[in-house]
mmCIF file of C-alpha atoms and ligand atoms in Angstrom:
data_model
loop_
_atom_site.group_PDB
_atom_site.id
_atom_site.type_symbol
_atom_site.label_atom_id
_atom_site.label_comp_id
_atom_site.label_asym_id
_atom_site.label_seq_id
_atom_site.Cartn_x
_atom_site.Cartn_y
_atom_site.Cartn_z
ATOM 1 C CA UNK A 1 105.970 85.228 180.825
ATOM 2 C CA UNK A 2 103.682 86.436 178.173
ATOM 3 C CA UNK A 3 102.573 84.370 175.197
ATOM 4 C CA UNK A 4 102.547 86.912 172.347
ATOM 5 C CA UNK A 5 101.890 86.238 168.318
ATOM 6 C CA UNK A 6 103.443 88.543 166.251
ATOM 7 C CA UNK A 7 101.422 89.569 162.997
ATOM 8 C CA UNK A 8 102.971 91.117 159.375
ATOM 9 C CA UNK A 9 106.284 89.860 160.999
ATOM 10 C CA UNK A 10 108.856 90.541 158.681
ATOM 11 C CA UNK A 11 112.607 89.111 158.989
ATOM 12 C CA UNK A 12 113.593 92.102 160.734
ATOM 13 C CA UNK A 13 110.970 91.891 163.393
ATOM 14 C CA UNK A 14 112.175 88.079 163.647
ATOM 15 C CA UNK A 15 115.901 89.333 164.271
ATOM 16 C CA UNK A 16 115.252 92.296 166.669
ATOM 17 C CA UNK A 17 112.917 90.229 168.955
ATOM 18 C CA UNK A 18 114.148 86.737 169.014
ATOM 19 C CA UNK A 19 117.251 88.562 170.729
ATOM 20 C CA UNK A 20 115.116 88.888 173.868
ATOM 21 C CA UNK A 21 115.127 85.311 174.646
ATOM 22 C CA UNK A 22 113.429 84.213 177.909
ATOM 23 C CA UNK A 23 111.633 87.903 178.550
ATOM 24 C CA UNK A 24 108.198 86.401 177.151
ATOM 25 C CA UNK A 25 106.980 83.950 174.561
ATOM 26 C CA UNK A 26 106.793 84.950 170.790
ATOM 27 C CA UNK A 27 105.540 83.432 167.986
ATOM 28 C CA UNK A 28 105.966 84.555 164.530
ATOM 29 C CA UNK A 29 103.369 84.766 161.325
ATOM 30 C CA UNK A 30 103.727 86.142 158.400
ATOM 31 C CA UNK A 31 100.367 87.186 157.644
ATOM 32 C CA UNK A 32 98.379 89.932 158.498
ATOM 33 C CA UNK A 33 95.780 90.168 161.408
ATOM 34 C CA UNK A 34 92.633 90.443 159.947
ATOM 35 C CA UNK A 35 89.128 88.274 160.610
ATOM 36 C CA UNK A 36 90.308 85.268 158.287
ATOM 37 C CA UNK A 37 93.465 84.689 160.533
ATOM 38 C CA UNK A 38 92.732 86.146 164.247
ATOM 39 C CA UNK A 39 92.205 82.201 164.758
ATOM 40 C CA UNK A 40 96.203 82.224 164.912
ATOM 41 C CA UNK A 41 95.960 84.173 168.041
ATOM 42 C CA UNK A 42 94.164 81.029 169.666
ATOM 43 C CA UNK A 43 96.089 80.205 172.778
ATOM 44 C CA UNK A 44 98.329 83.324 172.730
ATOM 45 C CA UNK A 45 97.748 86.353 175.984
ATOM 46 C CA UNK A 46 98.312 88.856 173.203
ATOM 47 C CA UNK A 47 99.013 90.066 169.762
ATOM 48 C CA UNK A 48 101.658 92.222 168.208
ATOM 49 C CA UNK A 49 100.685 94.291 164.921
ATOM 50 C CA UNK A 50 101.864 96.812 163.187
ATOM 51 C CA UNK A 51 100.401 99.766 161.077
ATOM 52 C CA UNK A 52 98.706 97.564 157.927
ATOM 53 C CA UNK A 53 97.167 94.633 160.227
ATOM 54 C CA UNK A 54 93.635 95.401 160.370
ATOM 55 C CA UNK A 55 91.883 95.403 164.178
ATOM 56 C CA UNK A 56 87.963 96.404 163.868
ATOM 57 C CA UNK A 57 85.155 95.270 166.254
ATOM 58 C CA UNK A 58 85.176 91.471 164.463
ATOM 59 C CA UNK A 59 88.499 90.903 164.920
ATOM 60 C CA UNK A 60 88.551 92.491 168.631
ATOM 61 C CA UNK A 61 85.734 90.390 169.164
ATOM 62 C CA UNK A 62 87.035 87.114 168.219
ATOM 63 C CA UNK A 63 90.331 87.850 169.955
ATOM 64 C CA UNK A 64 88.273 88.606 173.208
ATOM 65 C CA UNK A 65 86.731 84.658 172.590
ATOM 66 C CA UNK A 66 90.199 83.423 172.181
ATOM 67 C CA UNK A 67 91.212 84.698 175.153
ATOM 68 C CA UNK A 68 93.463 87.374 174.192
ATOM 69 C CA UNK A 69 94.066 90.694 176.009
ATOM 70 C CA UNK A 70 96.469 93.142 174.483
ATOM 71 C CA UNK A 71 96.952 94.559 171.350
ATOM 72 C CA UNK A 72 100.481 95.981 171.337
ATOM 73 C CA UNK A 73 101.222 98.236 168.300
ATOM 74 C CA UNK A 74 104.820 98.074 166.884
ATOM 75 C CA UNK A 75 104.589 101.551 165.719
ATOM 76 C CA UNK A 76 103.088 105.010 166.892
ATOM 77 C CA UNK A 77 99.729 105.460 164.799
ATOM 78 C CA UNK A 78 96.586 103.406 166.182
ATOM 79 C CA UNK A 79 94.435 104.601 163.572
ATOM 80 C CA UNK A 80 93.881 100.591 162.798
ATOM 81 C CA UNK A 81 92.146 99.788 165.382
ATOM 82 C CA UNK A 82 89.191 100.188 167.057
ATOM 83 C CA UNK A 83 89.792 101.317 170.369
ATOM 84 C CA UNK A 84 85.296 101.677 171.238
ATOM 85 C CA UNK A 85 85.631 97.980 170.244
ATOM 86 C CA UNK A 86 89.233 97.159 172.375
ATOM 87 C CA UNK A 87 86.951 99.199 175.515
ATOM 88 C CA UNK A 88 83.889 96.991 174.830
ATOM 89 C CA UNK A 89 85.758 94.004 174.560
ATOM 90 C CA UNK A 90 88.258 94.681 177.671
ATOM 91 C CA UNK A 91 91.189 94.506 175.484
ATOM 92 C CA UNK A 92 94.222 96.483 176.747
ATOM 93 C CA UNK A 93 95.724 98.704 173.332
ATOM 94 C CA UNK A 94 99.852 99.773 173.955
ATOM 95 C CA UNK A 95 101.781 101.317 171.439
ATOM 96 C CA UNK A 96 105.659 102.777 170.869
ATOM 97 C CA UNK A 97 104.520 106.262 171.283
ATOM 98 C CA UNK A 98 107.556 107.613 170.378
ATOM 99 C CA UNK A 99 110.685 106.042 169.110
ATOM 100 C CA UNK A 100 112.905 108.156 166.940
ATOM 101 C CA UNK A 101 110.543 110.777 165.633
ATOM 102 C CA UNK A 102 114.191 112.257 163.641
ATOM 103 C CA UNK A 103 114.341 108.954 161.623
ATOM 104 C CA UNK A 104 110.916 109.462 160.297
ATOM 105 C CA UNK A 105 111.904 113.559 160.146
ATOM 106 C CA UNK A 106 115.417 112.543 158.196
ATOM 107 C CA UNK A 107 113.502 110.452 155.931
ATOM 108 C CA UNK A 108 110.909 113.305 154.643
ATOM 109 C CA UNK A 109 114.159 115.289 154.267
ATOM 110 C CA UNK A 110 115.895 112.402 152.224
ATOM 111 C CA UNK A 111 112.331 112.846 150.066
ATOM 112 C CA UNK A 112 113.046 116.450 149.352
ATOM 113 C CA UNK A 113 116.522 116.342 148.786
ATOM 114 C CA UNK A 114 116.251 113.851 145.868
ATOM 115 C CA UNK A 115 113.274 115.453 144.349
ATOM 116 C CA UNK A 116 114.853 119.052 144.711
ATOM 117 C CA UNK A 117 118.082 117.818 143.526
ATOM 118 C CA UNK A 118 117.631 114.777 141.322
ATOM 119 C CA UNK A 119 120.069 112.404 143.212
ATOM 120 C CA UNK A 120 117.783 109.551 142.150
ATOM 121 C CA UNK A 121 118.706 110.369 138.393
ATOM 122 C CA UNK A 122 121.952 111.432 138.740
ATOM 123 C CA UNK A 123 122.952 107.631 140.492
ATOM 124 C CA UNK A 124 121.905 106.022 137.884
ATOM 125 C CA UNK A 125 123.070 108.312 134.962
ATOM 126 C CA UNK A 126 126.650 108.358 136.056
ATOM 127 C CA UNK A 127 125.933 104.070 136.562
ATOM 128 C CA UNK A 128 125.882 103.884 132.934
ATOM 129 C CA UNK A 129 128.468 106.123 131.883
ATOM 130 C CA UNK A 130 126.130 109.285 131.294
ATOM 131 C CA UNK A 131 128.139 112.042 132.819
ATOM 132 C CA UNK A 132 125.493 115.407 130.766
ATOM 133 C CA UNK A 133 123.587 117.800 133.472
ATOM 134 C CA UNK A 134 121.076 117.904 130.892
ATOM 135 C CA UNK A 135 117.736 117.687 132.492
ATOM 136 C CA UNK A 136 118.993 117.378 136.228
ATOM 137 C CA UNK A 137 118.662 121.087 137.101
ATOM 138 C CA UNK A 138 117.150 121.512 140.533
ATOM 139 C CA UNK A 139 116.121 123.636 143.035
ATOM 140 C CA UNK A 140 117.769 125.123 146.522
ATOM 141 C CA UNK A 141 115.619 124.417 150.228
ATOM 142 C CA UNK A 142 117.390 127.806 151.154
ATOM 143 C CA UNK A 143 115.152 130.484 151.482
ATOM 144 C CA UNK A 144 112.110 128.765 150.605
ATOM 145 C CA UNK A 145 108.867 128.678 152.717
ATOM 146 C CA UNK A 146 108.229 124.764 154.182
ATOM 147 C CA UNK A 147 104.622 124.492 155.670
ATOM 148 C CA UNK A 148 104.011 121.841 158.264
ATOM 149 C CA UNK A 149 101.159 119.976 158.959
ATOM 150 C CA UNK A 150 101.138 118.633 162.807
ATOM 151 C CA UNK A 151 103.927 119.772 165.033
ATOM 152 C CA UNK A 152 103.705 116.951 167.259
ATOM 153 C CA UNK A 153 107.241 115.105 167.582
ATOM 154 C CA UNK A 154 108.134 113.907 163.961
ATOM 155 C CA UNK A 155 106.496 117.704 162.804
ATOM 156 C CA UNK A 156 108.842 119.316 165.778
ATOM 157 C CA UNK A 157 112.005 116.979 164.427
ATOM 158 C CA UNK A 158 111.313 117.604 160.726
ATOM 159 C CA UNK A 159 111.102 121.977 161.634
ATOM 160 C CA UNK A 160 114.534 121.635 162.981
ATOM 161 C CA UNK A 161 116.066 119.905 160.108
ATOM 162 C CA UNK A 162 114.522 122.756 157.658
ATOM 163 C CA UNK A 163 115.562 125.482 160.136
ATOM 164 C CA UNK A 164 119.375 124.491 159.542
ATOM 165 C CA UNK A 165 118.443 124.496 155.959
ATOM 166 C CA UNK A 166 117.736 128.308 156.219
ATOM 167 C CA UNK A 167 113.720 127.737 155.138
ATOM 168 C CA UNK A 168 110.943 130.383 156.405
ATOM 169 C CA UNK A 169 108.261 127.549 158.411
ATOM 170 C CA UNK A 170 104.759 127.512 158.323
ATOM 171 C CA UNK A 171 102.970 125.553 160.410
ATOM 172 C CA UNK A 172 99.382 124.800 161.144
ATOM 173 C CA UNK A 173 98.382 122.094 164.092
ATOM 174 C CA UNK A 174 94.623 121.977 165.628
ATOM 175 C CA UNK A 175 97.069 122.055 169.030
ATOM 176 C CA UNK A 176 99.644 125.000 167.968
ATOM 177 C CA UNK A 177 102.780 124.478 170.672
ATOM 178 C CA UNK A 178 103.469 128.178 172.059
ATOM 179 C CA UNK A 179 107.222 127.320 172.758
ATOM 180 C CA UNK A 180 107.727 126.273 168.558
ATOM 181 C CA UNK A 181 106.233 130.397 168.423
ATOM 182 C CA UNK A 182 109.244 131.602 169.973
ATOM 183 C CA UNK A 183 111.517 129.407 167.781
ATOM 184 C CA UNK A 184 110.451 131.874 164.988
ATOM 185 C CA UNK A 185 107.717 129.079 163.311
ATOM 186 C CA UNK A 186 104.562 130.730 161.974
ATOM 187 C CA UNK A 187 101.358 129.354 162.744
ATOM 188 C CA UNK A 188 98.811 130.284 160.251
ATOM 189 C CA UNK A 189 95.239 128.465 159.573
ATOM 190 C CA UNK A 190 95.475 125.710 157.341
ATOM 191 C CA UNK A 191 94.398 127.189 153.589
ATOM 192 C CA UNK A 192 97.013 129.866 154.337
ATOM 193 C CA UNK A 193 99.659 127.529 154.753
ATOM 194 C CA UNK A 194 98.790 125.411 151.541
ATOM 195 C CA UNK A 195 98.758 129.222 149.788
ATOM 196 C CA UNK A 196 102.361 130.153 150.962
ATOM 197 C CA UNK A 197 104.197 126.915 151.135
ATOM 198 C CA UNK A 198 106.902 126.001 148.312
ATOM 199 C CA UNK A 199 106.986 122.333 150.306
ATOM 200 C CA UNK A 200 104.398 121.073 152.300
ATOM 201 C CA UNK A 201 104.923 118.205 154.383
ATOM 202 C CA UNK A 202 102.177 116.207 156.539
ATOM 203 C CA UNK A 203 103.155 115.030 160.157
ATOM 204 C CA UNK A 204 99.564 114.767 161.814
ATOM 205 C CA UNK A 205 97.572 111.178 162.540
ATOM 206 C CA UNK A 206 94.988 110.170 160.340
ATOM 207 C CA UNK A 207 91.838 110.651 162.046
ATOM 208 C CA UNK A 208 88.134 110.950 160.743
ATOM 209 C CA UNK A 209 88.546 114.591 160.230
ATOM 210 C CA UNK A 210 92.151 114.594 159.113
ATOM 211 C CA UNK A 211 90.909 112.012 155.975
ATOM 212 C CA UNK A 212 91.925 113.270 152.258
ATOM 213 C CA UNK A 213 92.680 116.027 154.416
ATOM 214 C CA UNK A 214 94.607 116.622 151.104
ATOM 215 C CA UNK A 215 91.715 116.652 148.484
ATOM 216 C CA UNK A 216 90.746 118.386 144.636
ATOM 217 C CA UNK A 217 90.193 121.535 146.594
ATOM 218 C CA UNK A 218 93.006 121.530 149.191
ATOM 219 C CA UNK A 219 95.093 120.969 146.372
ATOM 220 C CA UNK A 220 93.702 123.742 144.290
ATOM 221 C CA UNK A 221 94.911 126.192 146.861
ATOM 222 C CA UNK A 222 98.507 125.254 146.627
ATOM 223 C CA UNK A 223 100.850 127.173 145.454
ATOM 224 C CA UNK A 224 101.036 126.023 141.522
ATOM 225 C CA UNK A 225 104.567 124.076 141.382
ATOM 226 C CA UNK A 226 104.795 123.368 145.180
ATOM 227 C CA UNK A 227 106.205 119.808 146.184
ATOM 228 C CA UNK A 228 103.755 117.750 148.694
ATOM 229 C CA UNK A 229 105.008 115.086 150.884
ATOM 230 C CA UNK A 230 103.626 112.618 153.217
ATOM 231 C CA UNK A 231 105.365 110.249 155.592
ATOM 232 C CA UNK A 232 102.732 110.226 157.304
ATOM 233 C CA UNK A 233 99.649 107.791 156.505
ATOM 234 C CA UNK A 234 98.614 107.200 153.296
ATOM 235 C CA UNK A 235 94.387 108.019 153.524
ATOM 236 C CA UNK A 236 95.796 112.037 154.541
ATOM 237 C CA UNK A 237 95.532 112.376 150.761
ATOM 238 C CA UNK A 238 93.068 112.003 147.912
ATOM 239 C CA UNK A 239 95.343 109.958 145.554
ATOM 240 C CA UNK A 240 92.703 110.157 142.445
ATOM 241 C CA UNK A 241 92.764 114.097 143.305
ATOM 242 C CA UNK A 242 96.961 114.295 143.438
ATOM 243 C CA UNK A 243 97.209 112.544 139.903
ATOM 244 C CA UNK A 244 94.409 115.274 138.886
ATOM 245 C CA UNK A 245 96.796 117.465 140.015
ATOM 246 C CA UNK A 246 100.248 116.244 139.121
ATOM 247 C CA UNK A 247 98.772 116.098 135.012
ATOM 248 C CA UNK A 248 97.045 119.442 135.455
ATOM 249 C CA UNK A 249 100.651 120.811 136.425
ATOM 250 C CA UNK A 250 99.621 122.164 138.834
ATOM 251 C CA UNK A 251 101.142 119.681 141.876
ATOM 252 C CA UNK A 252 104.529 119.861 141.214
ATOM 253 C CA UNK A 253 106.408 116.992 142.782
ATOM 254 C CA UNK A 254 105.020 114.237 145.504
ATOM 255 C CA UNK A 255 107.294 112.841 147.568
ATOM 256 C CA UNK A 256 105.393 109.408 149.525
ATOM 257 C CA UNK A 257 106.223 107.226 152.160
ATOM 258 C CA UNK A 258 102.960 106.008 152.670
ATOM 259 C CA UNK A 259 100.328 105.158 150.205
ATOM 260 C CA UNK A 260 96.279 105.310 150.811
ATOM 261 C CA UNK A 261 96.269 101.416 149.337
ATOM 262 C CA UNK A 262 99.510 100.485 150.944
ATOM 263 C CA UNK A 263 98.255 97.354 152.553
ATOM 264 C CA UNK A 264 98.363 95.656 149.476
ATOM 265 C CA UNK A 265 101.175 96.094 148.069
ATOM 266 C CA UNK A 266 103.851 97.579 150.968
ATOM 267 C CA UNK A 267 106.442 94.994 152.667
ATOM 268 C CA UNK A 268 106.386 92.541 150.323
ATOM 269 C CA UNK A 269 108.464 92.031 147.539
ATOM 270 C CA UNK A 270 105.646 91.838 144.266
ATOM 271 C CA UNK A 271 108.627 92.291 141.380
ATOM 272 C CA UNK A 272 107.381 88.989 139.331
ATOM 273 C CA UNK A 273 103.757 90.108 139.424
ATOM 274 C CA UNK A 274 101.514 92.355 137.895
ATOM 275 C CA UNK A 275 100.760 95.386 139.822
ATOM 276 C CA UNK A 276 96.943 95.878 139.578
ATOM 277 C CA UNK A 277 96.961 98.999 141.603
ATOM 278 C CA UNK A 278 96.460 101.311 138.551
ATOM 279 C CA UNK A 279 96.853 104.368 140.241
ATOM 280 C CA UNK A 280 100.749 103.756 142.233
ATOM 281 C CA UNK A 281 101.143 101.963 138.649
ATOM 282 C CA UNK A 282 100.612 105.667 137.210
ATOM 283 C CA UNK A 283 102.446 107.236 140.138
ATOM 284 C CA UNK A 284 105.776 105.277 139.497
ATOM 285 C CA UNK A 285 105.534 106.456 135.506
ATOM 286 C CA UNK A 286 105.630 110.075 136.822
ATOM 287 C CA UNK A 287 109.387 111.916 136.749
ATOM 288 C CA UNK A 288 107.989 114.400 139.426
ATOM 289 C CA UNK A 289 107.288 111.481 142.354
ATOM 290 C CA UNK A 290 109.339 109.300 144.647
ATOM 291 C CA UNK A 291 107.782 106.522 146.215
ATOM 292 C CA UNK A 292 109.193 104.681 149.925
ATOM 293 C CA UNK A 293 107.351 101.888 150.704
ATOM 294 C CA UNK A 294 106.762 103.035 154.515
ATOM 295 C CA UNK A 295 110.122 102.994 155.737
ATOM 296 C CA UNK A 296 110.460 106.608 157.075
ATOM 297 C CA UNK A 297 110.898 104.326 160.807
ATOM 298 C CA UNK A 298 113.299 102.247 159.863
ATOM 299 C CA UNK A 299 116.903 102.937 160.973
ATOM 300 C CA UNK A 300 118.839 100.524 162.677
ATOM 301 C CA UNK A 301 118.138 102.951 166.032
ATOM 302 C CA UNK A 302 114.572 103.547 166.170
ATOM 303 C CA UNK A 303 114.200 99.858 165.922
ATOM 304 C CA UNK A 304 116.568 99.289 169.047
ATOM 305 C CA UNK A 305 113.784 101.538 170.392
ATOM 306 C CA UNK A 306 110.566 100.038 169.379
ATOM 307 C CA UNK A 307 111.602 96.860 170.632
ATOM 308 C CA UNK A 308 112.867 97.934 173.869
ATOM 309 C CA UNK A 309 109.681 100.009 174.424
ATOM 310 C CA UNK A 310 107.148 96.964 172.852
ATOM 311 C CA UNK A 311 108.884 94.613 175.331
ATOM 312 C CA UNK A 312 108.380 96.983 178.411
ATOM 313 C CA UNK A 313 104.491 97.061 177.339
ATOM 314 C CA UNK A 314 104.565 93.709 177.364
ATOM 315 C CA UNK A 315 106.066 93.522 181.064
ATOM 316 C CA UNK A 316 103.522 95.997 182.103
ATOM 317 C CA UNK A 317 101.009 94.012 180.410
ATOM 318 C CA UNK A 318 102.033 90.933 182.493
ATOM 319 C CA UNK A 319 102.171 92.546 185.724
ATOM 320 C CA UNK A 320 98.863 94.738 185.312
ATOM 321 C CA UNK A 321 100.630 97.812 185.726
ATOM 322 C CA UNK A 322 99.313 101.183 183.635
ATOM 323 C CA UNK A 323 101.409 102.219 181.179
ATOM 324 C CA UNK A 324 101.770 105.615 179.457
ATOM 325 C CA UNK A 325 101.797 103.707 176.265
ATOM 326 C CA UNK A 326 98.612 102.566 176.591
ATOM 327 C CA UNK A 327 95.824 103.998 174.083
ATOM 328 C CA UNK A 328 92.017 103.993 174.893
ATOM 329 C CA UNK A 329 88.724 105.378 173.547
ATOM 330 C CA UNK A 330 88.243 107.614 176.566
ATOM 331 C CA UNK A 331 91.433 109.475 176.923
ATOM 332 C CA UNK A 332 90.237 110.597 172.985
ATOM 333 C CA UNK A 333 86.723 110.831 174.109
ATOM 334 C CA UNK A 334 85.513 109.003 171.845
ATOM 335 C CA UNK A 335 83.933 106.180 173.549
HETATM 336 P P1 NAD B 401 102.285 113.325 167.521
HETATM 337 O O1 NAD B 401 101.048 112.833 168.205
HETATM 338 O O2 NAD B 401 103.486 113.635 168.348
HETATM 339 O O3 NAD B 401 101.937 114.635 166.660
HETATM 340 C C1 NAD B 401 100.796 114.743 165.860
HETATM 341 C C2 NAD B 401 100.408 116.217 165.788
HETATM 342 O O4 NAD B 401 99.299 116.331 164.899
HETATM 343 C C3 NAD B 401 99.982 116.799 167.130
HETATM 344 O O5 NAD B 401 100.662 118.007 167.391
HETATM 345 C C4 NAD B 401 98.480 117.040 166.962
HETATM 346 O O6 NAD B 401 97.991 118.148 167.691
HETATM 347 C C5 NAD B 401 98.391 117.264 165.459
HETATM 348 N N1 NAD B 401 97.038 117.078 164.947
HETATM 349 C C6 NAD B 401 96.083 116.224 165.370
HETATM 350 N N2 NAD B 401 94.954 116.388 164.652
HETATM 351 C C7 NAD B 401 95.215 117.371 163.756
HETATM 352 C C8 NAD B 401 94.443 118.004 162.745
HETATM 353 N N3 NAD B 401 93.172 117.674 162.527
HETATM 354 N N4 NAD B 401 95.032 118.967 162.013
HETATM 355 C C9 NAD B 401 96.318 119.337 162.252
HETATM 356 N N5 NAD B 401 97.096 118.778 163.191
HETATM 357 C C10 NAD B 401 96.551 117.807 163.936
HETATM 358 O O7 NAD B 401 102.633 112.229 166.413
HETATM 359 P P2 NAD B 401 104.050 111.988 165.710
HETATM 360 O O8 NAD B 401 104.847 111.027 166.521
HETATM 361 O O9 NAD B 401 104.638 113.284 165.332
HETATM 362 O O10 NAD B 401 103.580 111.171 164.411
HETATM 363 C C11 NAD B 401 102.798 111.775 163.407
HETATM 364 C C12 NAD B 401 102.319 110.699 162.448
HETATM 365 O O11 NAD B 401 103.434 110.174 161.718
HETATM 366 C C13 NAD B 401 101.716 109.461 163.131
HETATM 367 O O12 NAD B 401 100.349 109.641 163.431
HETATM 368 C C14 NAD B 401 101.918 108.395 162.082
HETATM 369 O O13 NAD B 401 100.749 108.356 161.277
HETATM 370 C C15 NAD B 401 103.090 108.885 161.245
HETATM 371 N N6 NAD B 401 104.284 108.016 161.331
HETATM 372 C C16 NAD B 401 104.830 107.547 160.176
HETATM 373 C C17 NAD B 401 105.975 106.746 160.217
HETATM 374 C C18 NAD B 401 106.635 106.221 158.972
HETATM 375 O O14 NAD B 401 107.409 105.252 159.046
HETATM 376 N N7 NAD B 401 106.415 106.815 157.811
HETATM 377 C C19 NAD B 401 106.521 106.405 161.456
HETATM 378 C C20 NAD B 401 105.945 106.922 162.619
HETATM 379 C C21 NAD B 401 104.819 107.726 162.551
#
């Protein structure tokens, strides 16, 4: 049985895992996993984190002296850790590769629909007895071009929702897939998808060169009016240059599940403070943006999944076996 502490639990974590009774040995905080608190993990064989906890060589370091060996991910990006430190430091990295890449797909769709069609409005008009159209006018998906950034899973998921939607795709991926070519998706370099697409939606990892990948003059080369989305990670785009953008005019609508601050402010409930994130405070003020607080994963389903697939790491964690989950500086070369 492996001893694991769970970081940035939240009650939902609590619920799906404490169901597993007698598999391994879990214990709960709260807090992040970050220098200040890796102490927690004293005693534990490994930690569980998920996309805000923060893993760089210190805290690697000081896990490695507390005797800890695996950092298990509770979601699919790794771009929070360090995986030259996790190699130095013989620390095993496993993730949920893939869980239920439609839930995050649905959720970019959910995005566009109530940008495109106002349903965020309209709920609360009719609430208070306002039954006018004035204002609510939107726009039809139908015929309109959709450029996608990554076709990896979520990208591939997210294409076949906007196919049945009759939309023209664009794509552009450093790694184009030849079989999405024959379903009739376009791939085009990357400054001729931001010039054609009416929707442009982000779906690749963020990496050092896919940073503000989304920047003043990525933006620039949009299509004026165009709608950008991102449930994808929040450091993909230039926030300072999107705000540019959005009070230029020329951005149309943003639709974001992710956030390049989020770890201050996302999973927690902060409605009695003051938020002194100026620029999401800014964000929220505009009529043209919808805000998620990173919850393009969570369905009831995918999180059957990432708990199933977190406790098989674990097992092959215990047992020494390789895993296909596992992440490492040398299968990215990049050691
Ligand atoms: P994936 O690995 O299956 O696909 C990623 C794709 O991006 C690949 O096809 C890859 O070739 C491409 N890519 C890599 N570098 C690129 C670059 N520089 N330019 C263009 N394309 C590039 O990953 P996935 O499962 O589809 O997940 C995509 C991302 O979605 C994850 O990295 C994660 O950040 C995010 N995500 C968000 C949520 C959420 O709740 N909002 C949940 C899960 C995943």
């Amino acid at each position: 049985m492996a001893k694991i502490a769970f970081f940035s639990t939240q009650p939902y974590d609590r619920q799906f895992f404490e169901n597993t009774a007698g598999r391994h040995e879990f214990e709960f905080f709260e807090t992040r996993l970050r220098s200040r608190t890796a102490n927690l993990a004293s005693g534990f064989d490994g930690v569980c984190v998920f996309v805000n906890d923060k893993v760089d060589e210190d805290v690697i370091k000081l896990l490695q002296q507390l005797g800890v060996r695996l950092v298990a991910l509770r979601c699919a990006g790794f771009n929070n850790i360090d995986l030259r430190a996790a190699n130095k430091y013989g620390i095993r990295v496993m993730r949920v590769p893939a869980y239920l890449p439609e839930a995050v797909a649905e959720h970019a769709m959910a995005l566009i629909m109530t940008l495109a069609r106002k349903t965020h409005k309209a709920y609360n008009r009719v609430r208070e007895g306002n039954f006018s159209l004035t204002r609510l006018n939107g726009f039809t998906i139908h015929g309109k071009t959709i450029g996608v950034i990554g076709t990896g899973k979520i990208g591939q998921a997210f294409i076949n929702i906007v196919k049945g939607f009759g939309a023209r795709v664009l794509a552009y991926d450093k790694y184009p897939d030849d079989s999405l070519k024959e379903k009739g998706v376009d791939y085009l370099d990357f400054d001729q998808v931001l010039a054609n697409s009416d929707i442009l939606s982000l779906h690749c990892p963020l990496t050092p060169e896919t940073h503000h990948m989304i920047n003043r003059d990525t933006l620039a080369k949009m299509k004026q009016g165009a709608m950008l989305v991102n449930t994808s990670r929040g450091k993909l785009v230039d926030t300072s240059s999107v705000i540019e953008s959005l009070k230029n005019e020329h951005l149309g609508f943003l639709a974001i599940d992710v956030y390049e601050e989020e770890e201050k402010l996302f999973f927690r409930d902060l409605s009695d403070l003051i938020i002194r994130d100026d620029q999401i405070a800014q964000l929220i003020t505009f009529p043209n943006v919808l805000i998620t607080a990173h919850q393009g994963f969570f369905t009831r389903e995918s999180m059957e999944e990432i708990t199933r697939i977190t406790l098989e790491n674990f097992d092959d964690f215990e047992t020494g076996r390789s895993s296909e989950n596992e992440v490492n500086c040398q299968m990215l070369n990049d050691c």
